[in-house]
Amino acid sequence: MNEAKTPLLQVRDLTVTFGSGRHKFTAVNKVSFDIQKGETFGLVGESGSGKTTIGRAIIRVNPVSGGEILYNGQRISGKVSRELDRQVTRKLQMIFQDPMSSLNERAKVDYIVSEGLYNLGLHLSEEERRQKVEKALEEVGLLPEFASRFPHEFSGGQRQRIGIARALIMEPDFIVADEPISALDVSIRAQVLNLMSQLQAQRGLTYLFISHDLSVMRFICDRIAVIHLGRLVELASTEQLFAHPLHPYTQALLSAIPMPDPRSERNKQLKIYDPSVHDYDKEAPQWCEVEPGHFVLANSRELEGYTAQLQGGGVQ
């Protein structure tokens, strides 16, 4: 029981900046969250909000300007030992957004899937490596003979399965899935989501699922964090967030979800987020727990309103 309560990944006051001097840009501003072992943690926001930057900082692609990232209680951000760097490279993997550009067009699938094994120098025999590739392809629903083909011979859905196999062959514990279905046809999306859920159950995987689509996240995520311009504005369990969205930005995102009924879609009211409603000049916002497991960025005046809103909802 205690093991389940120990976060697999901890992000503490993470800040990521690009450029320097007058051209310095803060992409991620003091973001904190925990991800428990075995859960799917969602990170949602508009394009340019800093979602992918956080994912890349976790797998040590983007350097961290402030704060720290802990994996299994060990700091993995900044300078680390060569041994820990190898461990992170193996245990933390990423599935990229665009299956068309994330695969090397000049390499066969056999090499693409096993590239990580080559890079880590695991000294496998050719037969052992080939068996690992075949197993990884079979796990994602592809035939072993596909290993001898090139990426251009596959559809978008098959390419994304190859990308998932490339991550799986490293036997990771944690996978950053960066918009893994946004570039796929609608008919293929459910197949890839179901595959990810199935692999999670079989292998005990933990996901950071990055997306701009809340309807997809409701299907696969246990908890969701909402990010706006590099800052987290709300974090709650998936059903809490959908039942009681507090922050105006979260409400705006939820109002944009398309409805399957044409009449309801035509009559719904789209909410537009206006940052000027906050009046943060008088009092800066703090990251507050407004109910168990439900956090929101708010000043004291807003917090009173959110608390009253939740209590009023509970009475009804």
mmCIF file of C-alpha atoms in Angstrom:
data_model
loop_
_atom_site.group_PDB
_atom_site.id
_atom_site.type_symbol
_atom_site.label_atom_id
_atom_site.label_comp_id
_atom_site.label_asym_id
_atom_site.label_seq_id
_atom_site.Cartn_x
_atom_site.Cartn_y
_atom_site.Cartn_z
ATOM 1 C CA MET A 1 0.000 0.000 0.000
ATOM 2 C CA ASN A 2 2.799 2.415 0.901
ATOM 3 C CA GLU A 3 4.543 1.636 -2.379
ATOM 4 C CA ALA A 4 1.482 2.854 -4.310
ATOM 5 C CA LYS A 5 1.641 6.153 -2.390
ATOM 6 C CA THR A 6 5.282 6.790 -3.298
ATOM 7 C CA PRO A 7 5.315 8.834 -6.536
ATOM 8 C CA LEU A 8 7.294 7.312 -9.391
ATOM 9 C CA LEU A 9 7.976 10.793 -10.770
ATOM 10 C CA GLN A 10 8.073 14.100 -8.884
ATOM 11 C CA VAL A 11 8.292 17.490 -10.595
ATOM 12 C CA ARG A 12 9.199 20.281 -8.164
ATOM 13 C CA ASP A 13 9.010 23.996 -9.142
ATOM 14 C CA LEU A 14 10.156 23.122 -12.671
ATOM 15 C CA THR A 15 11.243 26.143 -14.713
ATOM 16 C CA VAL A 16 12.460 25.934 -18.309
ATOM 17 C CA THR A 17 13.726 28.989 -20.185
ATOM 18 C CA PHE A 18 15.044 29.514 -23.701
ATOM 19 C CA GLY A 19 17.365 32.255 -24.929
ATOM 20 C CA SER A 20 19.138 34.782 -22.709
ATOM 21 C CA GLY A 21 19.168 38.460 -21.852
ATOM 22 C CA ARG A 22 16.438 40.472 -23.574
ATOM 23 C CA HIS A 23 15.511 37.413 -25.654
ATOM 24 C CA LYS A 24 14.952 35.167 -22.641
ATOM 25 C CA PHE A 25 11.626 33.335 -22.740
ATOM 26 C CA THR A 26 10.121 31.343 -19.855
ATOM 27 C CA ALA A 27 8.322 28.355 -21.376
ATOM 28 C CA VAL A 28 7.569 26.595 -18.068
ATOM 29 C CA ASN A 29 7.126 28.564 -14.846
ATOM 30 C CA LYS A 30 7.453 26.773 -11.469
ATOM 31 C CA VAL A 31 5.362 23.712 -12.289
ATOM 32 C CA SER A 32 4.915 21.006 -9.615
ATOM 33 C CA PHE A 33 3.119 17.655 -9.736
ATOM 34 C CA ASP A 34 3.563 13.985 -8.795
ATOM 35 C CA ILE A 35 2.831 10.924 -10.920
ATOM 36 C CA GLN A 36 2.029 7.680 -9.107
ATOM 37 C CA LYS A 37 3.298 4.327 -10.356
ATOM 38 C CA GLY A 38 0.842 2.702 -12.760
ATOM 39 C CA GLU A 39 -1.318 5.780 -13.389
ATOM 40 C CA THR A 40 -1.968 7.807 -16.525
ATOM 41 C CA PHE A 41 -1.391 11.470 -15.740
ATOM 42 C CA GLY A 42 -2.734 13.922 -18.308
ATOM 43 C CA LEU A 43 -1.275 17.321 -19.180
ATOM 44 C CA VAL A 44 -3.655 19.450 -21.239
ATOM 45 C CA GLY A 45 -3.443 22.931 -22.715
ATOM 46 C CA GLU A 46 -3.362 24.896 -25.954
ATOM 47 C CA SER A 47 -0.468 24.836 -28.404
ATOM 48 C CA GLY A 48 2.489 26.739 -26.950
ATOM 49 C CA SER A 49 1.413 26.267 -23.321
ATOM 50 C CA GLY A 50 4.566 24.316 -22.392
ATOM 51 C CA LYS A 51 3.233 20.725 -22.381
ATOM 52 C CA THR A 52 5.831 19.223 -24.694
ATOM 53 C CA THR A 53 8.616 21.250 -23.053
ATOM 54 C CA ILE A 54 7.792 19.576 -19.714
ATOM 55 C CA GLY A 55 7.785 16.122 -21.338
ATOM 56 C CA ARG A 56 11.146 16.766 -22.974
ATOM 57 C CA ALA A 57 12.609 18.098 -19.718
ATOM 58 C CA ILE A 58 11.573 14.877 -17.967
ATOM 59 C CA ILE A 59 13.435 12.713 -20.497
ATOM 60 C CA ARG A 60 16.441 15.083 -20.287
ATOM 61 C CA VAL A 61 16.158 16.558 -23.786
ATOM 62 C CA ASN A 62 15.386 20.115 -22.615
ATOM 63 C CA PRO A 63 17.714 21.499 -19.893
ATOM 64 C CA VAL A 64 16.075 22.636 -16.652
ATOM 65 C CA SER A 65 16.572 26.271 -15.566
ATOM 66 C CA GLY A 66 15.109 25.888 -12.079
ATOM 67 C CA GLY A 67 13.510 23.319 -9.784
ATOM 68 C CA GLU A 68 14.120 19.605 -10.071
ATOM 69 C CA ILE A 69 12.723 16.322 -11.382
ATOM 70 C CA LEU A 70 12.900 13.180 -9.224
ATOM 71 C CA TYR A 71 12.477 9.645 -10.513
ATOM 72 C CA ASN A 72 12.149 6.915 -7.872
ATOM 73 C CA GLY A 73 13.377 9.502 -5.359
ATOM 74 C CA GLN A 74 16.559 10.285 -7.342
ATOM 75 C CA ARG A 75 17.160 13.652 -8.972
ATOM 76 C CA ILE A 76 17.418 13.179 -12.735
ATOM 77 C CA SER A 77 17.493 16.849 -13.812
ATOM 78 C CA GLY A 78 20.741 18.766 -14.290
ATOM 79 C CA LYS A 79 24.099 17.003 -14.043
ATOM 80 C CA VAL A 80 23.823 13.337 -13.077
ATOM 81 C CA SER A 81 26.191 10.383 -13.073
ATOM 82 C CA ARG A 82 26.758 8.488 -16.320
ATOM 83 C CA GLU A 83 25.162 5.389 -14.809
ATOM 84 C CA LEU A 84 21.977 7.261 -13.808
ATOM 85 C CA ASP A 85 21.847 8.911 -17.239
ATOM 86 C CA ARG A 86 21.878 5.452 -18.866
ATOM 87 C CA GLN A 87 19.180 4.273 -16.482
ATOM 88 C CA VAL A 88 16.968 7.262 -17.313
ATOM 89 C CA THR A 89 17.555 6.724 -21.030
ATOM 90 C CA ARG A 90 16.322 3.164 -20.690
ATOM 91 C CA LYS A 91 13.515 3.503 -18.135
ATOM 92 C CA LEU A 92 11.977 6.763 -19.428
ATOM 93 C CA GLN A 93 10.853 6.682 -23.049
ATOM 94 C CA MET A 94 8.838 8.974 -25.319
ATOM 95 C CA ILE A 95 6.206 8.398 -28.001
ATOM 96 C CA PHE A 96 6.273 11.368 -30.369
ATOM 97 C CA GLN A 97 3.382 13.293 -31.871
ATOM 98 C CA ASP A 98 3.998 12.912 -35.585
ATOM 99 C CA PRO A 99 4.584 9.322 -36.741
ATOM 100 C CA MET A 100 5.505 10.629 -40.203
ATOM 101 C CA SER A 101 8.533 12.662 -39.088
ATOM 102 C CA SER A 102 9.671 10.759 -35.964
ATOM 103 C CA LEU A 103 10.868 7.708 -37.935
ATOM 104 C CA ASN A 104 14.062 7.662 -40.018
ATOM 105 C CA GLU A 105 12.854 7.194 -43.611
ATOM 106 C CA ARG A 106 16.194 5.732 -44.703
ATOM 107 C CA ALA A 107 16.297 3.016 -42.050
ATOM 108 C CA LYS A 108 14.412 -0.265 -41.966
ATOM 109 C CA VAL A 109 11.956 -0.916 -39.133
ATOM 110 C CA ASP A 110 14.369 -3.505 -37.699
ATOM 111 C CA TYR A 111 16.988 -0.799 -37.064
ATOM 112 C CA ILE A 112 14.476 1.900 -35.993
ATOM 113 C CA VAL A 113 12.974 -0.296 -33.272
ATOM 114 C CA SER A 114 16.338 -1.539 -31.975
ATOM 115 C CA GLU A 115 18.222 1.784 -32.227
ATOM 116 C CA GLY A 116 17.968 2.338 -28.466
ATOM 117 C CA LEU A 117 19.563 -1.065 -27.819
ATOM 118 C CA TYR A 118 22.499 -0.122 -30.064
ATOM 119 C CA ASN A 119 22.904 3.276 -28.360
ATOM 120 C CA LEU A 120 23.059 1.754 -24.878
ATOM 121 C CA GLY A 121 25.612 -0.828 -25.991
ATOM 122 C CA LEU A 122 23.893 -3.795 -24.329
ATOM 123 C CA HIS A 123 26.137 -6.333 -26.156
ATOM 124 C CA LEU A 124 23.261 -8.511 -27.349
ATOM 125 C CA SER A 125 23.880 -11.177 -29.961
ATOM 126 C CA GLU A 126 22.244 -10.563 -33.349
ATOM 127 C CA GLU A 127 19.730 -13.339 -32.635
ATOM 128 C CA GLU A 128 18.786 -11.899 -29.216
ATOM 129 C CA ARG A 129 18.326 -8.441 -30.736
ATOM 130 C CA ARG A 130 16.158 -9.828 -33.570
ATOM 131 C CA GLN A 131 13.982 -11.703 -31.092
ATOM 132 C CA LYS A 132 13.463 -8.540 -29.038
ATOM 133 C CA VAL A 133 12.418 -6.627 -32.174
ATOM 134 C CA GLU A 134 9.954 -9.359 -33.201
ATOM 135 C CA LYS A 135 8.461 -9.464 -29.707
ATOM 136 C CA ALA A 136 8.067 -5.669 -29.590
ATOM 137 C CA LEU A 137 6.370 -5.627 -33.018
ATOM 138 C CA GLU A 138 4.014 -8.442 -32.030
ATOM 139 C CA GLU A 139 3.084 -6.621 -28.820
ATOM 140 C CA VAL A 140 1.875 -3.610 -30.806
ATOM 141 C CA GLY A 141 -0.032 -5.748 -33.319
ATOM 142 C CA LEU A 142 2.461 -5.800 -36.214
ATOM 143 C CA LEU A 143 3.825 -8.825 -38.042
ATOM 144 C CA PRO A 144 7.494 -9.792 -37.445
ATOM 145 C CA GLU A 145 8.190 -9.665 -41.202
ATOM 146 C CA PHE A 146 7.474 -5.906 -41.149
ATOM 147 C CA ALA A 147 10.970 -5.511 -39.667
ATOM 148 C CA SER A 148 12.521 -5.667 -43.153
ATOM 149 C CA ARG A 149 10.406 -2.815 -44.535
ATOM 150 C CA PHE A 150 10.847 0.973 -44.641
ATOM 151 C CA PRO A 151 8.576 3.510 -42.865
ATOM 152 C CA HIS A 152 7.051 4.873 -46.099
ATOM 153 C CA GLU A 153 5.408 1.487 -46.671
ATOM 154 C CA PHE A 154 3.133 1.940 -43.621
ATOM 155 C CA SER A 155 0.024 3.937 -42.767
ATOM 156 C CA GLY A 156 0.021 6.602 -40.042
ATOM 157 C CA GLY A 157 -1.496 4.216 -37.495
ATOM 158 C CA GLN A 158 1.081 1.518 -38.264
ATOM 159 C CA ARG A 159 3.910 4.073 -38.027
ATOM 160 C CA GLN A 160 2.728 5.113 -34.573
ATOM 161 C CA ARG A 161 2.702 1.439 -33.542
ATOM 162 C CA ILE A 162 6.323 1.230 -34.720
ATOM 163 C CA GLY A 163 7.064 4.280 -32.522
ATOM 164 C CA ILE A 164 5.434 2.524 -29.559
ATOM 165 C CA ALA A 165 7.459 -0.647 -30.269
ATOM 166 C CA ARG A 166 10.649 1.470 -30.307
ATOM 167 C CA ALA A 167 9.783 2.656 -26.782
ATOM 168 C CA LEU A 168 8.695 -0.786 -25.514
ATOM 169 C CA ILE A 169 11.868 -2.596 -26.562
ATOM 170 C CA MET A 170 13.763 -0.612 -23.892
ATOM 171 C CA GLU A 171 11.483 -2.160 -21.230
ATOM 172 C CA PRO A 172 10.617 1.240 -19.717
ATOM 173 C CA ASP A 173 8.683 1.989 -16.522
ATOM 174 C CA PHE A 174 7.560 5.453 -17.610
ATOM 175 C CA ILE A 175 6.452 6.718 -21.027
ATOM 176 C CA VAL A 176 5.859 10.317 -22.097
ATOM 177 C CA ALA A 177 3.141 10.142 -24.778
ATOM 178 C CA ASP A 178 3.243 13.499 -26.574
ATOM 179 C CA GLU A 179 -0.052 13.895 -28.475
ATOM 180 C CA PRO A 180 0.327 10.298 -29.716
ATOM 181 C CA ILE A 181 -2.970 10.214 -31.639
ATOM 182 C CA SER A 182 -3.480 13.807 -32.814
ATOM 183 C CA ALA A 183 -1.936 13.117 -36.251
ATOM 184 C CA LEU A 184 -4.006 9.950 -36.829
ATOM 185 C CA ASP A 185 -7.344 9.381 -38.526
ATOM 186 C CA VAL A 186 -10.295 9.381 -36.125
ATOM 187 C CA SER A 187 -11.015 5.714 -36.902
ATOM 188 C CA ILE A 188 -7.471 4.723 -35.854
ATOM 189 C CA ARG A 189 -7.284 6.791 -32.656
ATOM 190 C CA ALA A 190 -9.372 4.439 -30.513
ATOM 191 C CA GLN A 191 -7.231 1.475 -31.631
ATOM 192 C CA VAL A 192 -4.007 3.182 -30.506
ATOM 193 C CA LEU A 193 -5.557 4.318 -27.184
ATOM 194 C CA ASN A 194 -6.822 0.780 -26.521
ATOM 195 C CA LEU A 195 -3.362 -0.598 -27.351
ATOM 196 C CA MET A 196 -1.749 1.821 -24.872
ATOM 197 C CA SER A 197 -4.233 0.830 -22.139
ATOM 198 C CA GLN A 198 -3.625 -2.855 -22.842
ATOM 199 C CA LEU A 199 0.172 -2.436 -22.686
ATOM 200 C CA GLN A 200 -0.162 -0.481 -19.442
ATOM 201 C CA ALA A 201 -2.107 -3.349 -17.851
ATOM 202 C CA GLN A 202 0.340 -5.997 -19.126
ATOM 203 C CA ARG A 203 3.581 -4.204 -18.280
ATOM 204 C CA GLY A 204 2.575 -1.983 -15.335
ATOM 205 C CA LEU A 205 3.526 1.135 -17.307
ATOM 206 C CA THR A 206 3.110 4.702 -16.081
ATOM 207 C CA TYR A 207 2.141 7.370 -18.646
ATOM 208 C CA LEU A 208 2.430 11.123 -18.886
ATOM 209 C CA PHE A 209 -0.203 11.716 -21.574
ATOM 210 C CA ILE A 210 0.131 15.119 -23.266
ATOM 211 C CA SER A 211 -2.802 16.401 -25.331
ATOM 212 C CA HIS A 212 -4.947 19.414 -26.201
ATOM 213 C CA ASP A 213 -8.056 17.205 -26.452
ATOM 214 C CA LEU A 214 -9.929 16.793 -23.157
ATOM 215 C CA SER A 215 -12.423 14.299 -24.612
ATOM 216 C CA VAL A 216 -9.555 11.888 -25.348
ATOM 217 C CA MET A 217 -8.062 12.451 -21.902
ATOM 218 C CA ARG A 218 -11.340 11.591 -20.197
ATOM 219 C CA PHE A 219 -11.095 8.159 -21.805
ATOM 220 C CA ILE A 220 -7.529 7.297 -20.747
ATOM 221 C CA CYS A 221 -6.358 9.537 -17.848
ATOM 222 C CA ASP A 222 -6.666 9.004 -14.087
ATOM 223 C CA ARG A 223 -5.773 12.613 -13.254
ATOM 224 C CA ILE A 224 -5.467 15.725 -15.400
ATOM 225 C CA ALA A 225 -3.372 18.883 -14.966
ATOM 226 C CA VAL A 226 -4.355 21.975 -16.972
ATOM 227 C CA ILE A 227 -1.528 24.254 -18.109
ATOM 228 C CA HIS A 228 -1.763 27.797 -19.489
ATOM 229 C CA LEU A 229 1.240 29.825 -20.672
ATOM 230 C CA GLY A 230 3.717 27.685 -18.738
ATOM 231 C CA ARG A 231 1.824 27.594 -15.403
ATOM 232 C CA LEU A 232 -0.472 24.908 -14.006
ATOM 233 C CA VAL A 233 -3.904 26.416 -13.320
ATOM 234 C CA GLU A 234 -5.798 23.314 -12.145
ATOM 235 C CA LEU A 235 -5.161 19.664 -11.245
ATOM 236 C CA ALA A 236 -7.729 17.041 -10.243
ATOM 237 C CA SER A 237 -8.905 13.490 -10.859
ATOM 238 C CA THR A 238 -10.494 13.203 -14.300
ATOM 239 C CA GLU A 239 -14.071 12.950 -13.038
ATOM 240 C CA GLN A 240 -13.529 15.764 -10.487
ATOM 241 C CA LEU A 241 -12.267 18.028 -13.254
ATOM 242 C CA PHE A 242 -15.201 17.305 -15.566
ATOM 243 C CA ALA A 243 -17.792 17.521 -12.767
ATOM 244 C CA HIS A 244 -16.419 20.657 -11.045
ATOM 245 C CA PRO A 245 -14.076 22.680 -13.291
ATOM 246 C CA LEU A 246 -13.111 25.743 -11.245
ATOM 247 C CA HIS A 247 -10.558 27.799 -13.155
ATOM 248 C CA PRO A 248 -12.032 29.903 -16.015
ATOM 249 C CA TYR A 249 -9.399 28.526 -18.409
ATOM 250 C CA THR A 250 -10.415 24.924 -17.611
ATOM 251 C CA GLN A 251 -14.051 25.865 -18.148
ATOM 252 C CA ALA A 252 -13.145 27.395 -21.525
ATOM 253 C CA LEU A 253 -11.332 24.210 -22.613
ATOM 254 C CA LEU A 254 -14.267 22.024 -21.554
ATOM 255 C CA SER A 255 -16.770 24.238 -23.382
ATOM 256 C CA ALA A 256 -14.799 23.696 -26.614
ATOM 257 C CA ILE A 257 -15.300 19.905 -26.603
ATOM 258 C CA PRO A 258 -17.488 18.994 -29.628
ATOM 259 C CA MET A 259 -20.841 17.391 -28.771
ATOM 260 C CA PRO A 260 -22.094 14.382 -30.765
ATOM 261 C CA ASP A 261 -25.666 15.724 -30.934
ATOM 262 C CA PRO A 262 -25.883 18.438 -33.670
ATOM 263 C CA ARG A 263 -28.682 20.308 -31.863
ATOM 264 C CA SER A 264 -26.753 20.419 -28.569
ATOM 265 C CA GLU A 265 -23.585 21.453 -30.432
ATOM 266 C CA ARG A 266 -25.462 24.300 -32.136
ATOM 267 C CA ASN A 267 -27.024 25.566 -28.893
ATOM 268 C CA LYS A 268 -24.042 25.235 -26.554
ATOM 269 C CA GLN A 269 -22.328 28.321 -25.182
ATOM 270 C CA LEU A 270 -18.619 28.588 -25.909
ATOM 271 C CA LYS A 271 -16.688 30.200 -23.054
ATOM 272 C CA ILE A 272 -13.768 32.490 -23.906
ATOM 273 C CA TYR A 273 -10.988 32.770 -21.336
ATOM 274 C CA ASP A 274 -10.135 36.354 -20.380
ATOM 275 C CA PRO A 275 -7.061 36.572 -18.073
ATOM 276 C CA SER A 276 -8.131 40.065 -16.917
ATOM 277 C CA VAL A 277 -10.908 38.528 -14.735
ATOM 278 C CA HIS A 278 -8.312 37.523 -12.113
ATOM 279 C CA ASP A 279 -7.152 40.903 -10.815
ATOM 280 C CA TYR A 280 -3.769 39.511 -9.746
ATOM 281 C CA ASP A 281 -2.251 43.027 -9.407
ATOM 282 C CA LYS A 282 -3.704 43.296 -5.886
ATOM 283 C CA GLU A 283 -2.809 39.763 -4.770
ATOM 284 C CA ALA A 284 -0.700 37.143 -6.577
ATOM 285 C CA PRO A 285 -2.198 33.653 -6.960
ATOM 286 C CA GLN A 286 -1.025 30.589 -5.014
ATOM 287 C CA TRP A 287 -1.270 26.875 -5.784
ATOM 288 C CA CYS A 288 -4.070 25.791 -3.406
ATOM 289 C CA GLU A 289 -5.810 22.504 -2.569
ATOM 290 C CA VAL A 290 -9.484 23.465 -2.678
ATOM 291 C CA GLU A 291 -10.739 19.921 -1.935
ATOM 292 C CA PRO A 292 -8.842 16.633 -1.430
ATOM 293 C CA GLY A 293 -6.774 16.006 -4.577
ATOM 294 C CA HIS A 294 -8.178 19.075 -6.376
ATOM 295 C CA PHE A 295 -5.687 21.932 -6.797
ATOM 296 C CA VAL A 296 -6.216 25.313 -8.425
ATOM 297 C CA LEU A 297 -4.173 28.481 -9.012
ATOM 298 C CA ALA A 298 -5.999 31.244 -7.137
ATOM 299 C CA ASN A 299 -5.666 34.215 -4.779
ATOM 300 C CA SER A 300 -7.632 34.327 -1.517
ATOM 301 C CA ARG A 301 -10.676 36.060 -3.052
ATOM 302 C CA GLU A 302 -10.912 33.494 -5.853
ATOM 303 C CA LEU A 303 -10.342 30.628 -3.420
ATOM 304 C CA GLU A 304 -13.355 31.722 -1.365
ATOM 305 C CA GLY A 305 -15.472 31.739 -4.525
ATOM 306 C CA TYR A 306 -14.233 28.299 -5.646
ATOM 307 C CA THR A 307 -14.883 26.822 -2.183
ATOM 308 C CA ALA A 308 -18.415 28.256 -2.133
ATOM 309 C CA GLN A 309 -18.969 26.923 -5.660
ATOM 310 C CA LEU A 310 -17.980 23.397 -4.596
ATOM 311 C CA GLN A 311 -20.106 23.527 -1.450
ATOM 312 C CA GLY A 312 -23.070 24.819 -3.436
ATOM 313 C CA GLY A 313 -22.615 21.982 -5.955
ATOM 314 C CA GLY A 314 -22.475 19.481 -3.090
ATOM 315 C CA VAL A 315 -25.774 20.737 -1.639
ATOM 316 C CA GLN A 316 -27.532 20.319 -4.952
#
